[in-house]
PDB file of C-alpha atoms in Angstrom:
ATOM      1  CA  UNK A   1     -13.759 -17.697   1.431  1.00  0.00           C
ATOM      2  CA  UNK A   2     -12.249 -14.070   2.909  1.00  0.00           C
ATOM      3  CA  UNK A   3      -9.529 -13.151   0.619  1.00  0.00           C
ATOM      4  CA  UNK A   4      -7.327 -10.608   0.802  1.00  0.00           C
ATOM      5  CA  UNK A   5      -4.777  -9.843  -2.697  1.00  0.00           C
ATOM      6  CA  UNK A   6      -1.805  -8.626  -2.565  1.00  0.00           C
ATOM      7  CA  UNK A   7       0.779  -7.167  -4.537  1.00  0.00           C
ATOM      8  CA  UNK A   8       2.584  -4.187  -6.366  1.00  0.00           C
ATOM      9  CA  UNK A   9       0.862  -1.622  -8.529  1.00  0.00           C
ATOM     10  CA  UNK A  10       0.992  -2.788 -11.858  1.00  0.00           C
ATOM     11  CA  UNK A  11       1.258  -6.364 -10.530  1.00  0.00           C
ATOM     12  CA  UNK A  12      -2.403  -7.373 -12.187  1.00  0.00           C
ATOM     13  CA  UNK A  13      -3.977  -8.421  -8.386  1.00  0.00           C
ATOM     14  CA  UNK A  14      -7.206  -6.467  -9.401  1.00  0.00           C
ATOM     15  CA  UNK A  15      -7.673  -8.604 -12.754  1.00  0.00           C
ATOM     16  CA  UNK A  16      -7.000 -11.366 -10.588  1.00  0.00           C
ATOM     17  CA  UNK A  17      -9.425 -10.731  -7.889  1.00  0.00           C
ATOM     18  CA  UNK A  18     -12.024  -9.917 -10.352  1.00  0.00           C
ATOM     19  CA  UNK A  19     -11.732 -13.676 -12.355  1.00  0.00           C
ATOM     20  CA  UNK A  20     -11.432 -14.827  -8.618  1.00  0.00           C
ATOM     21  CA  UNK A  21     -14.797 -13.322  -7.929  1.00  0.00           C
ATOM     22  CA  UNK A  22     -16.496 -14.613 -10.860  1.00  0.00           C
ATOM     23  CA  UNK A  23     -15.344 -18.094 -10.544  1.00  0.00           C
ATOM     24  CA  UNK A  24     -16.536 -18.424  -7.242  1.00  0.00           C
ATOM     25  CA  UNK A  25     -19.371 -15.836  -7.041  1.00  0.00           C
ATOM     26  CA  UNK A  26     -18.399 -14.247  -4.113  1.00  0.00           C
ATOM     27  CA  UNK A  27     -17.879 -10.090  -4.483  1.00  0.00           C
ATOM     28  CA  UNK A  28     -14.846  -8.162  -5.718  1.00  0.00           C
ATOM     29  CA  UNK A  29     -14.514  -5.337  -2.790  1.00  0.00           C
ATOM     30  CA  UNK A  30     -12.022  -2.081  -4.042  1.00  0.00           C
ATOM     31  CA  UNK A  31     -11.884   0.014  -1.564  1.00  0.00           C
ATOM     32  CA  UNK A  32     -12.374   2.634  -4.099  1.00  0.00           C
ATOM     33  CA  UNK A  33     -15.330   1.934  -5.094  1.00  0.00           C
ATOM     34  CA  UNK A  34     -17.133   1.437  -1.845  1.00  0.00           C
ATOM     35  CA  UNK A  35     -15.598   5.019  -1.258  1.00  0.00           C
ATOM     36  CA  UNK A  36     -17.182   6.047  -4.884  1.00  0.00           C
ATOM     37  CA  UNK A  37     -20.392   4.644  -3.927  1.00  0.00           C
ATOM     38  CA  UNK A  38     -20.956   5.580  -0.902  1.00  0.00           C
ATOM     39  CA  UNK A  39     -20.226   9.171  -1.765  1.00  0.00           C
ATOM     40  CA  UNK A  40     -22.537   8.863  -4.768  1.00  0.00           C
ATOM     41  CA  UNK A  41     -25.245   7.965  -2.064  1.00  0.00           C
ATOM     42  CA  UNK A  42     -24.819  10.179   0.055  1.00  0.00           C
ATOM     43  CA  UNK A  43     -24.308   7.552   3.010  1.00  0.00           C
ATOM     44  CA  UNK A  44     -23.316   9.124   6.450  1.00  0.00           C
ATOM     45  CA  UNK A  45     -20.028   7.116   6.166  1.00  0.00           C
ATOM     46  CA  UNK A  46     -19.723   8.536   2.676  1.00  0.00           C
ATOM     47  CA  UNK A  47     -20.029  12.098   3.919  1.00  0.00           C
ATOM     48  CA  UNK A  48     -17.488  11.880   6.459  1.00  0.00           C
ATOM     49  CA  UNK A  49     -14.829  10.128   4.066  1.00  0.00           C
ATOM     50  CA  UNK A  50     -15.944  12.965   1.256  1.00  0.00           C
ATOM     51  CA  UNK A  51     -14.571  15.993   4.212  1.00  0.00           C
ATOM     52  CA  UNK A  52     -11.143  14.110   4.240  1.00  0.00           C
ATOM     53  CA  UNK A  53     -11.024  13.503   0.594  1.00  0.00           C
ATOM     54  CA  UNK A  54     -11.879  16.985  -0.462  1.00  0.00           C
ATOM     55  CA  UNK A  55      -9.165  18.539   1.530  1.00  0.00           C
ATOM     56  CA  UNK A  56      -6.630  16.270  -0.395  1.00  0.00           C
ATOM     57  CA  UNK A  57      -6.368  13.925   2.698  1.00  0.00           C
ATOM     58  CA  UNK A  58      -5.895  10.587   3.082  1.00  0.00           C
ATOM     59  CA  UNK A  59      -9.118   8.841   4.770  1.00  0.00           C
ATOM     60  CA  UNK A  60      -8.101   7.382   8.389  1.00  0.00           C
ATOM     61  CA  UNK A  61      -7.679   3.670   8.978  1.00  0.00           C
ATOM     62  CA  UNK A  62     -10.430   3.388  11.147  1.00  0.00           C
ATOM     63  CA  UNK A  63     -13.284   5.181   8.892  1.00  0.00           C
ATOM     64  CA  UNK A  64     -12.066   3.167   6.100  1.00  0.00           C
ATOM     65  CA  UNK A  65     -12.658  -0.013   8.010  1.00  0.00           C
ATOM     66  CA  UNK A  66     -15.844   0.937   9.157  1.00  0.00           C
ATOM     67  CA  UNK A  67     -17.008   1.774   5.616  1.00  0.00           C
ATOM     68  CA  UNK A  68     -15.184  -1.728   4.484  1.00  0.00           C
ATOM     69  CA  UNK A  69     -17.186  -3.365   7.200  1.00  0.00           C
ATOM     70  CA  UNK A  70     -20.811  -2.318   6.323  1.00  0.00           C
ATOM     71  CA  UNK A  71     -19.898  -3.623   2.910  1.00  0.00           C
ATOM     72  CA  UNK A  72     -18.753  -7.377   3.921  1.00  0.00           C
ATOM     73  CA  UNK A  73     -21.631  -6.963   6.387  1.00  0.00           C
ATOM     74  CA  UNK A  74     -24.274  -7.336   3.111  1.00  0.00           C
ATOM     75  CA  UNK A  75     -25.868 -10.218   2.106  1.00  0.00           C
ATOM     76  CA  UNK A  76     -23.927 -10.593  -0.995  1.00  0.00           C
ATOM     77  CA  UNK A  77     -21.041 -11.420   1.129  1.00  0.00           C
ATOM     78  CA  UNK A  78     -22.275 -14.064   3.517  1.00  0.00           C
ATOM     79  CA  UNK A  79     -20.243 -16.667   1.106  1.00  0.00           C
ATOM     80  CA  UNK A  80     -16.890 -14.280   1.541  1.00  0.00           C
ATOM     81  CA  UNK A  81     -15.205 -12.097  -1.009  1.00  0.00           C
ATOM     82  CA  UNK A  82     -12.359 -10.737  -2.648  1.00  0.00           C
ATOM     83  CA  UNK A  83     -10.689  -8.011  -1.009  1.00  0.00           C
ATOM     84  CA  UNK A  84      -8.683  -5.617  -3.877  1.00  0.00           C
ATOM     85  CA  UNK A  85      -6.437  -2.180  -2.457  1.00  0.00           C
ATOM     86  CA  UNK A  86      -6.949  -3.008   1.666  1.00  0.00           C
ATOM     87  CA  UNK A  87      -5.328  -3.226   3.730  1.00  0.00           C
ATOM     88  CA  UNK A  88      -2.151  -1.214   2.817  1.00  0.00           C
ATOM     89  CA  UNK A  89      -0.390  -1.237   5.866  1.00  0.00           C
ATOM     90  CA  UNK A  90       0.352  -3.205   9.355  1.00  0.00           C
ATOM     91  CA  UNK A  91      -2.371  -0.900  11.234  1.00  0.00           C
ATOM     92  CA  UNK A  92      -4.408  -1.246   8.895  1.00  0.00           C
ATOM     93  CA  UNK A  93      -4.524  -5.011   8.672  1.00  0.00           C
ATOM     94  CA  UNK A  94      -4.637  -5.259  12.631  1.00  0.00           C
ATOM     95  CA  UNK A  95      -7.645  -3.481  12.712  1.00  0.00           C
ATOM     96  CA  UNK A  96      -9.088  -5.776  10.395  1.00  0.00           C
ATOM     97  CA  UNK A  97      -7.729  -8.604  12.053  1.00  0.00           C
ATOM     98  CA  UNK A  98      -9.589  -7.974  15.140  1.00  0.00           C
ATOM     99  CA  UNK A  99     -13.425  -6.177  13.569  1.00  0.00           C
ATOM    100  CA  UNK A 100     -13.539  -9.441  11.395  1.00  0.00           C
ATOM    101  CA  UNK A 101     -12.537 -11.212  14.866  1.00  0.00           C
ATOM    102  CA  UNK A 102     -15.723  -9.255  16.581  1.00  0.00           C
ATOM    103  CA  UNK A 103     -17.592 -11.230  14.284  1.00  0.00           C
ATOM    104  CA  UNK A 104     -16.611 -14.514  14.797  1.00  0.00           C
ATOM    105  CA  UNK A 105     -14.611 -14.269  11.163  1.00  0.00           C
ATOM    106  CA  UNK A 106     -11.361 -14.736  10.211  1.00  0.00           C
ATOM    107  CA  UNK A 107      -9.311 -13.685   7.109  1.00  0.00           C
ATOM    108  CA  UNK A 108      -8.855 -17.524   5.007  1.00  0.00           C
ATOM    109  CA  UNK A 109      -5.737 -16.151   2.545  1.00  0.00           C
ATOM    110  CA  UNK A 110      -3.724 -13.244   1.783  1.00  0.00           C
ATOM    111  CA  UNK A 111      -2.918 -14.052  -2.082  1.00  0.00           C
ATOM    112  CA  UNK A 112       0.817 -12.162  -3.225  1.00  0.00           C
ATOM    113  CA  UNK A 113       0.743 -11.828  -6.963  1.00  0.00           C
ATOM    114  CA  UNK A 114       4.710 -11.250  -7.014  1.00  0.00           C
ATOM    115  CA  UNK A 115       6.042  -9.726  -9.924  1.00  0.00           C
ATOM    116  CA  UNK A 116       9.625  -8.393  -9.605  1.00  0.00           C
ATOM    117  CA  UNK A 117       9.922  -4.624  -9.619  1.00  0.00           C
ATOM    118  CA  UNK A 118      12.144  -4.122 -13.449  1.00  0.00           C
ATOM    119  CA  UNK A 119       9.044  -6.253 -15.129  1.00  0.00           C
ATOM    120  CA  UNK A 120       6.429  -4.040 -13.364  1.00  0.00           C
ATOM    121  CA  UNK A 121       8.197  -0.820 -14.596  1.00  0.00           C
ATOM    122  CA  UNK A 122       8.543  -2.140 -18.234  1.00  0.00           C
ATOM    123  CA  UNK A 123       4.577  -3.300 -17.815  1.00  0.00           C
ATOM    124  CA  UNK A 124       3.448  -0.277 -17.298  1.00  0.00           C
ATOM    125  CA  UNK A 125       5.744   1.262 -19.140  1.00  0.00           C
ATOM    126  CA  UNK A 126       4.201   0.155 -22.003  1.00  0.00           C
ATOM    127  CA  UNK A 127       0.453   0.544 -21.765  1.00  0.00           C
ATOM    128  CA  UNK A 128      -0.423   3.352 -24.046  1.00  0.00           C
ATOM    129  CA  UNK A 129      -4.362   5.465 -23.879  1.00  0.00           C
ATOM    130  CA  UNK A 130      -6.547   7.091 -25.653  1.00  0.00           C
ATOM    131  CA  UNK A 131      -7.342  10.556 -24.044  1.00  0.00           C
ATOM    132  CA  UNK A 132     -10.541  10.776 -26.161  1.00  0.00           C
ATOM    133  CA  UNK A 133     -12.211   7.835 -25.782  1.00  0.00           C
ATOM    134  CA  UNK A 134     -10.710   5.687 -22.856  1.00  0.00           C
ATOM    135  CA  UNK A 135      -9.939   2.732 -24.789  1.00  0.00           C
ATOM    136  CA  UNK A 136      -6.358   0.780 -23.484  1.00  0.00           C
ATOM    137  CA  UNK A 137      -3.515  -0.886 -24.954  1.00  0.00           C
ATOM    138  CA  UNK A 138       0.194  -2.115 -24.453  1.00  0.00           C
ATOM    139  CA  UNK A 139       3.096  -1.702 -26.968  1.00  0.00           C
ATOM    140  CA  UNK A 140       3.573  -5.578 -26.386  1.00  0.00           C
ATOM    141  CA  UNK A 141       0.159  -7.245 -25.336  1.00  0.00           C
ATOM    142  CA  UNK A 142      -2.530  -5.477 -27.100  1.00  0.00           C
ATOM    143  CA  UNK A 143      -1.056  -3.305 -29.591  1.00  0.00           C
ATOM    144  CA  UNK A 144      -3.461  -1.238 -31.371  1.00  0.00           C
ATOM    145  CA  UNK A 145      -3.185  -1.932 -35.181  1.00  0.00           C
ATOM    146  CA  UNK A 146      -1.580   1.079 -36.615  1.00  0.00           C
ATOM    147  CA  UNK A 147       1.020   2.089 -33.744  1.00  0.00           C
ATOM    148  CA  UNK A 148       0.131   5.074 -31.826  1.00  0.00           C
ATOM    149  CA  UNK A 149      -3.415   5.085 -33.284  1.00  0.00           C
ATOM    150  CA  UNK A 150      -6.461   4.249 -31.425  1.00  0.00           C
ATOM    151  CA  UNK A 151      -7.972   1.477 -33.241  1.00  0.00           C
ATOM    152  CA  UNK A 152     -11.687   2.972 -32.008  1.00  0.00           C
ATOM    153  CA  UNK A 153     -11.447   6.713 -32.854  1.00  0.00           C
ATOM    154  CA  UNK A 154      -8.035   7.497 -34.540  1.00  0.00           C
ATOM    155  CA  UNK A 155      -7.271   9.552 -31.736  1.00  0.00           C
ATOM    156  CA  UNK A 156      -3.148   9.869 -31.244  1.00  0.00           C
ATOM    157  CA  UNK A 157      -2.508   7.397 -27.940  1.00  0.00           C
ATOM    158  CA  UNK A 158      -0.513   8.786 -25.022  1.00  0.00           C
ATOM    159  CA  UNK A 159       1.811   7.315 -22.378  1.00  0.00           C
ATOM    160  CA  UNK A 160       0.308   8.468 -18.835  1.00  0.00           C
ATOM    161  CA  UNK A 161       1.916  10.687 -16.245  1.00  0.00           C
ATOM    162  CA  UNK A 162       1.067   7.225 -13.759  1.00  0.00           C
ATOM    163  CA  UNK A 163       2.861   4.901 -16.098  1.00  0.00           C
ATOM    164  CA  UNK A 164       5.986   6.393 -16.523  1.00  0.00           C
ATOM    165  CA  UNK A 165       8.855   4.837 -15.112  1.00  0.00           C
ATOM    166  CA  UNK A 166       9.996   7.484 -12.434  1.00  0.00           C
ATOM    167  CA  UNK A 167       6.464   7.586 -11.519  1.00  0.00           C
ATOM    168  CA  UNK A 168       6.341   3.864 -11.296  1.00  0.00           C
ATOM    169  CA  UNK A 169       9.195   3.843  -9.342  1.00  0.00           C
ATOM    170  CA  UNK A 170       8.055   6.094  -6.772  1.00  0.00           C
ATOM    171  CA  UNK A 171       5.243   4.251  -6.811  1.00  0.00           C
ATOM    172  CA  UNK A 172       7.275   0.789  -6.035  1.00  0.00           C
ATOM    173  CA  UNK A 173       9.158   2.547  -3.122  1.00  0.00           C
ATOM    174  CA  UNK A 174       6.113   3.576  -1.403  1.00  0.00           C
ATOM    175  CA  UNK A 175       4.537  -0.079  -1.825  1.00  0.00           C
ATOM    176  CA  UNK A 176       7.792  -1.978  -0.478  1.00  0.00           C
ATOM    177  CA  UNK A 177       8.068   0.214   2.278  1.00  0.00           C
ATOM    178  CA  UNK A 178       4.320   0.186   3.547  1.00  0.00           C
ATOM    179  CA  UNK A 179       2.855  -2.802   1.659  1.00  0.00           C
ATOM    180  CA  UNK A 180       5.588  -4.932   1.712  1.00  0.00           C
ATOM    181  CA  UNK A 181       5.348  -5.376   5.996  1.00  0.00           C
ATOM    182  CA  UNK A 182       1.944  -7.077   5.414  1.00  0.00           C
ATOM    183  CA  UNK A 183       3.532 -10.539   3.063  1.00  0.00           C
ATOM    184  CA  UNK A 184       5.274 -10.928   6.567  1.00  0.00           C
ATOM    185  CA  UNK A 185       2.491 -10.386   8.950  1.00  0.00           C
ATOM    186  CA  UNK A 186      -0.184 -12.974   6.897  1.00  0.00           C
ATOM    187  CA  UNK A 187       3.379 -15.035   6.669  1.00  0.00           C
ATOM    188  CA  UNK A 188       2.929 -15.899  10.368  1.00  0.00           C
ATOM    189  CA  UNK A 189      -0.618 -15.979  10.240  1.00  0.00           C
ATOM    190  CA  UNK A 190      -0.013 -18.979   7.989  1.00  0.00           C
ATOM    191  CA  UNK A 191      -2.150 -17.566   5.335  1.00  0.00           C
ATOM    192  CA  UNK A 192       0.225 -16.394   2.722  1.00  0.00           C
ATOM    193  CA  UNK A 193       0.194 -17.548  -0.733  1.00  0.00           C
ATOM    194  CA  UNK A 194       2.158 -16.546  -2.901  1.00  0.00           C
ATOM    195  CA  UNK A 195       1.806 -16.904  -6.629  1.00  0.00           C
ATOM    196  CA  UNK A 196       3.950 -15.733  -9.748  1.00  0.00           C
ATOM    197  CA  UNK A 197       2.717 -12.749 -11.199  1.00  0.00           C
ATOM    198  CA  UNK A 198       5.038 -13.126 -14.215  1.00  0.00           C
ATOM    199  CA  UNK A 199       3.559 -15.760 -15.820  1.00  0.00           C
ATOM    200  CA  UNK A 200       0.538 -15.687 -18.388  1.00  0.00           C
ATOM    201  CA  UNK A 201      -2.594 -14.121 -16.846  1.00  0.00           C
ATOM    202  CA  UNK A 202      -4.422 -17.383 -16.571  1.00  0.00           C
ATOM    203  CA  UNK A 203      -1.820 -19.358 -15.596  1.00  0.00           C
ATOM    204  CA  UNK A 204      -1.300 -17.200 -12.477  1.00  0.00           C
ATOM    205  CA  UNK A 205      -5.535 -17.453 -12.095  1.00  0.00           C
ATOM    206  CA  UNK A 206      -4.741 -21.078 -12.169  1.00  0.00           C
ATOM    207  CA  UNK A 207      -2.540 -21.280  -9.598  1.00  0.00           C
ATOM    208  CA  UNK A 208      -4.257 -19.190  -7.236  1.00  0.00           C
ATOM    209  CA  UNK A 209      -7.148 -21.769  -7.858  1.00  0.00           C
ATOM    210  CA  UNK A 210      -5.077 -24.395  -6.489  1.00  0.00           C
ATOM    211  CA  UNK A 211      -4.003 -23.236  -3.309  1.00  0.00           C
ATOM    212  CA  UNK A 212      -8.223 -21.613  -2.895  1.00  0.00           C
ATOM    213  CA  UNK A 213      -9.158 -25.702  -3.418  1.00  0.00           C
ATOM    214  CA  UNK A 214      -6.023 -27.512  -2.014  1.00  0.00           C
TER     215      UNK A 214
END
């Protein structure tokens, strides 16, 4: 199975494609870390995404499928994975489309975790951080047990710049207007399958489950 997830930030398709992943034991691919690692070693694709990168620019469509590429391309993938963060936009989805073609692949479903954009702002709104040690929570989920308190190191939690709701917002606009294309293009495809991202984490897992074994 070649899955591609889709969905809004904040809409929980990486916690999704992870337990996706796992059940089926097939890899969870983030674009960001094949980046990360290939950086860390040193890989010629890694070098010539780090040039972009370090001037603060975004890396172009076609490196980024090349690097993607040579990662479906290892053994660990010969049973299909999880793609999490790619592709972003139209081009980069028809490039895709046609490198997977090369191979005599194909893309089996595009999985849209829809959450409506007023629940994704008061999501994030709510997750809270401590600076010191990492550690996460959420002012309605997992609420640490004294409020504003990190329950490992006492540290004072804080609200990130990222989860703010202008931030969010701006966030939201740049998703519907780049992202958004792609629910149409995997639409006609007749791969789409879309799920509601509202619900209860593991009822959402559930009913991606059914459409993966339908």
């Amino acid at each position: 199975m070649k899955i591609i997830m889709l969905g809004a930030p904040g809409a929980g398709k990486g916690t999704q494609a992870k337990m996706i992943a796992d059940k089926y034991n097939i890899p969870h691919i983030s674009t960001g870390d094949i980046f990360r690692s290939n950086i860390k070693e040193g890989t010629p694709l890694g070098m010539e995404a780090k040039e972009y990168m370090d001037k603060g620019q975004l890396v172009p469509d076609d490196l980024t499928v090349r690097i993607l590429l040579d990662r479906v391309s290892k053994d660990d993938c010969r049973n299909g994975y999880v793609l999490d963060g790619f592709p972003r936009t139209i081009p980069q989805a028809e490039v895709l489309d046609n490198e997977v073609a090369k191979l005599g692949q194909k893309i089996d479903y595009a999985i849209d975790v829809n959450v409506p954009d007023e629940a994704i702002v008061r999501r994030m709104g709510g997750r809270r951080c401590c600076p010191k040690c990492g550690a996460t929570y959420h002012i309605e989920y997992i609420r640490p047990q004294k409020e504003g308190i990190c329950d490992e190191c006492g540290s004072d939690l804080i609200l990130r710049d990222d989860d703010k709701p202008e931030t969010v917002l701006k966030r939201l606009e740049v998703y519907h207007q780049q992202t958004q294309p792609l629910i149409d293009h995997y639409s006609k495809l007749n791969i789409l399958r879309t799920v509601d991202g509202t619900k209860d984490m593991q009822e959402v897992f559930e009913a991606i489950t059914e459409y993966l074994e339908a």
